[in-house]
PDB file of C-alpha atoms in Angstrom:
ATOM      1  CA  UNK A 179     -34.325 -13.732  12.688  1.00 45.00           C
ATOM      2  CA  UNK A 180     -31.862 -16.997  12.638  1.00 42.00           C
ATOM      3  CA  UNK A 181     -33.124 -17.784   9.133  1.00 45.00           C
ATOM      4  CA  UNK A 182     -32.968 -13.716   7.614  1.00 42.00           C
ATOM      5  CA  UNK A 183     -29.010 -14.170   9.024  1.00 41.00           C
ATOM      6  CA  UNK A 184     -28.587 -17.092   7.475  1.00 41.00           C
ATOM      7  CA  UNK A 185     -29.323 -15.411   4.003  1.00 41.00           C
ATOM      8  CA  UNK A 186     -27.852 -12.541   4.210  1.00 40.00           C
ATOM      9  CA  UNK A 187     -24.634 -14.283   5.185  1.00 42.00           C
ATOM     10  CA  UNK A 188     -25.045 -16.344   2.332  1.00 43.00           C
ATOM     11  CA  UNK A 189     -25.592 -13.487  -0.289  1.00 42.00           C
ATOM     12  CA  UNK A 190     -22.423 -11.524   1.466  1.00 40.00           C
ATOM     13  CA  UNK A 191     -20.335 -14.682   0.697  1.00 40.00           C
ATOM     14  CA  UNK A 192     -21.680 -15.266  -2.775  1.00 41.00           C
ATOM     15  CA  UNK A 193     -20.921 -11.598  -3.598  1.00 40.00           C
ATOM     16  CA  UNK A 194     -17.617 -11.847  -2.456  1.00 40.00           C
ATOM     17  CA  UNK A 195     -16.597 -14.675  -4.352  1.00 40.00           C
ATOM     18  CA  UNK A 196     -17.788 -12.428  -7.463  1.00 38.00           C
ATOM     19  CA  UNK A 197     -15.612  -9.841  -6.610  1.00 40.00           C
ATOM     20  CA  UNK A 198     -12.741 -11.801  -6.284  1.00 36.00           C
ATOM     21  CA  UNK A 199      -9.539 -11.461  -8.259  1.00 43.00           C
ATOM     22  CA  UNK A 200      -8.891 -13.841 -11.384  1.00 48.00           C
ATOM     23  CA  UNK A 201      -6.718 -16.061 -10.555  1.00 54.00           C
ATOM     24  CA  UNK A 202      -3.296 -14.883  -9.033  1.00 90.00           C
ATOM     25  CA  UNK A 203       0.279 -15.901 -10.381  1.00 97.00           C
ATOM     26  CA  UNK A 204       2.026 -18.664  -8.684  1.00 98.00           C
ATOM     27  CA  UNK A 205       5.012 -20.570  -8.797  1.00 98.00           C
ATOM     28  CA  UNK A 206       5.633 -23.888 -10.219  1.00 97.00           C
ATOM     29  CA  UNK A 207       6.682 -26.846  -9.156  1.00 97.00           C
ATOM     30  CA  UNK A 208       4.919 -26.596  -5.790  1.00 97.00           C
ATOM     31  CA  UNK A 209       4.865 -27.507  -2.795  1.00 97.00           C
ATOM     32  CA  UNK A 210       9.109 -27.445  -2.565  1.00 97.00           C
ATOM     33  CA  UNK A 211      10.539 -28.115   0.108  1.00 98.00           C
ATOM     34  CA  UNK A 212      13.759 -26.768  -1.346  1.00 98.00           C
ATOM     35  CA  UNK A 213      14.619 -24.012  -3.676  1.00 98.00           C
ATOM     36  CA  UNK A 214      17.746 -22.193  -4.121  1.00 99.00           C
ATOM     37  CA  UNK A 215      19.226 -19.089  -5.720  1.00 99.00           C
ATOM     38  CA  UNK A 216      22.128 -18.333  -6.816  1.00 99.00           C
ATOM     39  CA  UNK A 217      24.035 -15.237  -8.208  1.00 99.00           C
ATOM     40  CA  UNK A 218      26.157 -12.174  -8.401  1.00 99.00           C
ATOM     41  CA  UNK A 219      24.727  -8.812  -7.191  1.00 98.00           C
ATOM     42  CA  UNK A 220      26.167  -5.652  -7.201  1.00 98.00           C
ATOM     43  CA  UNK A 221      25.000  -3.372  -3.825  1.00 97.00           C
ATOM     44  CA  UNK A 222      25.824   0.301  -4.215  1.00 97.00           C
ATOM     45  CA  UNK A 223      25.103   2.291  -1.676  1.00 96.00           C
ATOM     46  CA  UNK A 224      26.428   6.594  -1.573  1.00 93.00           C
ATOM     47  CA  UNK A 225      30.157   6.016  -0.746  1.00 90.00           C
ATOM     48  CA  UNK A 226      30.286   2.395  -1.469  1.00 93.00           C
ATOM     49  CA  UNK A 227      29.918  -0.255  -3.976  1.00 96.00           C
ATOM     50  CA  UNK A 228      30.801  -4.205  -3.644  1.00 97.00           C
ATOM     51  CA  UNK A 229      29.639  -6.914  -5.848  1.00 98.00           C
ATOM     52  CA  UNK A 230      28.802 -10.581  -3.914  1.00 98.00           C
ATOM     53  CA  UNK A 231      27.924 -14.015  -4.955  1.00 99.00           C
ATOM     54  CA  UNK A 232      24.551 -14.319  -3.238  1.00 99.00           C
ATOM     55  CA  UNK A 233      22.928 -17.516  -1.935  1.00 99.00           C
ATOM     56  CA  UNK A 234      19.344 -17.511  -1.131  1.00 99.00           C
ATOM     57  CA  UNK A 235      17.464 -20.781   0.771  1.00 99.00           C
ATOM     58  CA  UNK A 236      13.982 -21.572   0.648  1.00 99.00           C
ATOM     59  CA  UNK A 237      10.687 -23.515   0.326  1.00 99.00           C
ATOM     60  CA  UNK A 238       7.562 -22.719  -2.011  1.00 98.00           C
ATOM     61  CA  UNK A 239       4.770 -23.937   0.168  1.00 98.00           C
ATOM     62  CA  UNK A 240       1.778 -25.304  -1.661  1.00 96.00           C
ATOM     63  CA  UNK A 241      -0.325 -23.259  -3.800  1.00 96.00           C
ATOM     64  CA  UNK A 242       2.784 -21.475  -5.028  1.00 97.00           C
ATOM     65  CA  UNK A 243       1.841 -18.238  -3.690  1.00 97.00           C
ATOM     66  CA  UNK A 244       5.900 -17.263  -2.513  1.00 98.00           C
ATOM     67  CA  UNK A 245       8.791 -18.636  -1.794  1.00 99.00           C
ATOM     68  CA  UNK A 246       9.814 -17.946   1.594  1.00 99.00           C
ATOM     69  CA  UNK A 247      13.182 -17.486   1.879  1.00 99.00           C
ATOM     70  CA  UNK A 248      14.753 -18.751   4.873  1.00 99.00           C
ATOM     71  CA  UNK A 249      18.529 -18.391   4.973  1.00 99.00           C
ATOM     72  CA  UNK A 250      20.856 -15.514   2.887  1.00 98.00           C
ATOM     73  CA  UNK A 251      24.559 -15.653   2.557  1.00 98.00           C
ATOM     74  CA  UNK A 252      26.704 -13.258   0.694  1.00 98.00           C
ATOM     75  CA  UNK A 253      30.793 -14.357  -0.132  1.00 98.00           C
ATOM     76  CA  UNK A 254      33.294 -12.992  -2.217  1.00 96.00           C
ATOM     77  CA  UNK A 255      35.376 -10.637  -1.910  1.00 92.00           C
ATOM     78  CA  UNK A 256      36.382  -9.844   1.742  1.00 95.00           C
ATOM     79  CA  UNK A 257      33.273  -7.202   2.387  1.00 95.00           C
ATOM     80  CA  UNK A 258      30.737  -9.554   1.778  1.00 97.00           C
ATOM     81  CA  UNK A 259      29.351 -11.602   4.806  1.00 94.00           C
ATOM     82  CA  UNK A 260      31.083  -9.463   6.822  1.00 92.00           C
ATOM     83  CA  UNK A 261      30.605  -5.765   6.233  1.00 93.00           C
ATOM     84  CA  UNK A 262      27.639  -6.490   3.942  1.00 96.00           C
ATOM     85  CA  UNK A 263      25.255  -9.111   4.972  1.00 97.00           C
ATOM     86  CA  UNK A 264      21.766 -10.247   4.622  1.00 98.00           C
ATOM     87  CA  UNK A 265      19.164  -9.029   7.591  1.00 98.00           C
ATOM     88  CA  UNK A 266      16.062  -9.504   9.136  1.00 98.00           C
ATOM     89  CA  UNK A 267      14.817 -13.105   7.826  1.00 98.00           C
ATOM     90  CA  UNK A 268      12.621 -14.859   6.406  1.00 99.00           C
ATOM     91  CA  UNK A 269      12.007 -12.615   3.495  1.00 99.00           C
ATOM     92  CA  UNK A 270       9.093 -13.427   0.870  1.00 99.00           C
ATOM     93  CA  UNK A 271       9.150 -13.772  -2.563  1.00 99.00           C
ATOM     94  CA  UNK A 272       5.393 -13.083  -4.115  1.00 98.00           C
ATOM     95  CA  UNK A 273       4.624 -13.613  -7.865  1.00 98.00           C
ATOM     96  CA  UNK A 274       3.144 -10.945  -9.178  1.00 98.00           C
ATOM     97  CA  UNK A 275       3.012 -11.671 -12.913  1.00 98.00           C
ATOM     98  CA  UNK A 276       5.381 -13.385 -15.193  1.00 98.00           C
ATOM     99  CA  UNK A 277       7.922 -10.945 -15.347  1.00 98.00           C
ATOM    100  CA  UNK A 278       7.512  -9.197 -12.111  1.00 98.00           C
ATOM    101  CA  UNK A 279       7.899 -10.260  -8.528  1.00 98.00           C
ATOM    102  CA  UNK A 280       7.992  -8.268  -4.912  1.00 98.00           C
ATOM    103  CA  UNK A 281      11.156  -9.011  -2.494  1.00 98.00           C
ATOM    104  CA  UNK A 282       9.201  -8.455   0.662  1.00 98.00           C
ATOM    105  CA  UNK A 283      10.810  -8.218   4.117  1.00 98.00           C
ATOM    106  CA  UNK A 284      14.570  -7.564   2.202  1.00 98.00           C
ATOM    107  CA  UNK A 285      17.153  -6.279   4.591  1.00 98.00           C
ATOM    108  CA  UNK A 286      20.945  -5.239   3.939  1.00 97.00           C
ATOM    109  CA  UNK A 287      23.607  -4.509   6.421  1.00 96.00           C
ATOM    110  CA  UNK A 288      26.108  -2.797   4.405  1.00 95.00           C
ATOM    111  CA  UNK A 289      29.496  -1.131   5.008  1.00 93.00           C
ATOM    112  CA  UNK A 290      28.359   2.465   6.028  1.00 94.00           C
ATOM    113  CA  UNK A 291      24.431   2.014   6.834  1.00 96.00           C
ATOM    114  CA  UNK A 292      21.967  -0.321   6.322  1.00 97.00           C
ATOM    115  CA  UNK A 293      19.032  -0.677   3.725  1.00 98.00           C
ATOM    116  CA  UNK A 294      15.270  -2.696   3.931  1.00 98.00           C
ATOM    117  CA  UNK A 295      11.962  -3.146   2.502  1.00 98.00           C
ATOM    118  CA  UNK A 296       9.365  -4.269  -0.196  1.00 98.00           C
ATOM    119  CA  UNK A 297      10.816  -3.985  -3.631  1.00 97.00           C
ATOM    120  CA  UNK A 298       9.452  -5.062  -6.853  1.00 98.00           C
ATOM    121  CA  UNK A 299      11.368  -6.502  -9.807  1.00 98.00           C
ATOM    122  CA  UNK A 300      11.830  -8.547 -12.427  1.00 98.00           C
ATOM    123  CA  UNK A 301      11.770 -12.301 -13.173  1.00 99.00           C
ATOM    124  CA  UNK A 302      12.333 -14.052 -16.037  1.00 98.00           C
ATOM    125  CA  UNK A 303      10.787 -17.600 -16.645  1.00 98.00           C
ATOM    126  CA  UNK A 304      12.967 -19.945 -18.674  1.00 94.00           C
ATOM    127  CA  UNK A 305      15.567 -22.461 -17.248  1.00 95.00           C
ATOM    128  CA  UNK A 306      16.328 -21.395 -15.086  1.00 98.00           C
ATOM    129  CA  UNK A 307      13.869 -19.278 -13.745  1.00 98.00           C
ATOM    130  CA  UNK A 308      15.515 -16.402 -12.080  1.00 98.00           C
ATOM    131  CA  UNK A 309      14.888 -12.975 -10.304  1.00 99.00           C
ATOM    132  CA  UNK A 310      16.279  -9.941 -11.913  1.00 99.00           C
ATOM    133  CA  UNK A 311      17.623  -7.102 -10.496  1.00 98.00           C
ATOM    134  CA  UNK A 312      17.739  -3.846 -12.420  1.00 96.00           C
ATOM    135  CA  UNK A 313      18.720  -1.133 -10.425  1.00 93.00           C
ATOM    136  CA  UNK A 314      16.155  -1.701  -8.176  1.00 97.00           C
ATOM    137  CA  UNK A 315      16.322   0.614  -4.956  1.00 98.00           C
ATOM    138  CA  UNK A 316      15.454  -0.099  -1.585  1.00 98.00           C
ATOM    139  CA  UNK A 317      15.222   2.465   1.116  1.00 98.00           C
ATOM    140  CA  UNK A 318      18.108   2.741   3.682  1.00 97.00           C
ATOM    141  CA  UNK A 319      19.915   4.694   5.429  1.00 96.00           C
ATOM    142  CA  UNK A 320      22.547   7.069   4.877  1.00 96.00           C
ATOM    143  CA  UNK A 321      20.963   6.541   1.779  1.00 96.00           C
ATOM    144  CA  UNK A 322      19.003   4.174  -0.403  1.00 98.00           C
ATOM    145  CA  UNK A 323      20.646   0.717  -1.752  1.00 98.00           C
ATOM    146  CA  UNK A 324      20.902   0.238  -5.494  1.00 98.00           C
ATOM    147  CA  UNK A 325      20.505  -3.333  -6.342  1.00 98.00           C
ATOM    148  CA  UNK A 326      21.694  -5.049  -9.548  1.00 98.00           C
ATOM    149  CA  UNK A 327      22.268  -8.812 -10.973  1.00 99.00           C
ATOM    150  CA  UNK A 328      20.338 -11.496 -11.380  1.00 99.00           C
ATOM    151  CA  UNK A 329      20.050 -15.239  -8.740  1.00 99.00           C
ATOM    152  CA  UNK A 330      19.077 -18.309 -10.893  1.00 99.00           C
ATOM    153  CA  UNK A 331      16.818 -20.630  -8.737  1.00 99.00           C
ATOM    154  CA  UNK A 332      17.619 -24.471  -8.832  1.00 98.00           C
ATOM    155  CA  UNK A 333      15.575 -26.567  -9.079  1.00 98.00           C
ATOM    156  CA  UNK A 334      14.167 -24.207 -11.820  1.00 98.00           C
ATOM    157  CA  UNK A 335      10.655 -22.263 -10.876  1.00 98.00           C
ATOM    158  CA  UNK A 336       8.439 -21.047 -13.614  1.00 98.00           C
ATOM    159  CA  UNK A 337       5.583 -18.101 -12.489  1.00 98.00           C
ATOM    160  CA  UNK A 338       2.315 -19.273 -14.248  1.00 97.00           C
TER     161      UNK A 338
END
């Protein structure tokens, strides 16, 4: 009985690893202990609008499968870091292909609501590599946050 286990564990396992995905997208260089990004984004919300020079902190752990992204700050004009603000940390940055990534975990605090979620958009390899934000929404409350800019990341990350 031991032994009929034993191979039919093994077949389950060697069928699995022939289903498995080809090989995901990652980020490069990794590990890092320290990545950065930088930029302007515009956050519109219904009734408001405010543009901020955004600052995110993080480390790609090895493998490159995200960048978790461990500290947010938002300056600028007089709004920002005050009546809009980053929320609900870490948040996860997962390659999905060269040009696309997923913001998981995002959350906003802005000046009449608040906004959070998984978003996907763009990213654009080059130097430096940077996440790009066209109009994307993310569901909030009194209504969804628009999203647009783009934060360079230093040192530079490539998705492969």
């Amino acid at each position: 009985m031991l032994k009929s286990a034993s191979i039919l564990s093994a077949a389950v396992l060697a069928a699995a690893g022939l289903a498995a995905p080809a090989s995901a997208a990652t980020f490069t260089p990794n590990p890092l202990s320290s990545v950065t990004f930088t930029g302007n984004l515009t956050i519109q919300q219904p009734g408001s609008i405010v543009t901020c020079a955004v600052t995110l902190t993080g480390y790609v752990p090895g493998g490159g499968s995200m960048v978790v992204i461990t500290q947010a700050s938002f300056s600028g004009s007089w709004q920002c870091g005050a009546l809009v603000a980053p929320t609900g940390l870490p948040w996860y940055l997962h390659p999905n292909t060269t040009t696309s990534v997923t913001l998981q975990g995002i959350g906003l605090k802005t000046m009449v609501g608040s906004c959070s979620g998984n978003v996907n958009t763009g990213w654009i390899n080059g130097s430096p590599g940077k996440i790009d934000f066209v109009g994307v929404t993310i569901p909030g409350s009194p209504g969804a946050c628009t999203v647009t800019g783009a934060l360079n990341s230093s040192p530079s990350l490539t998705i492969i």
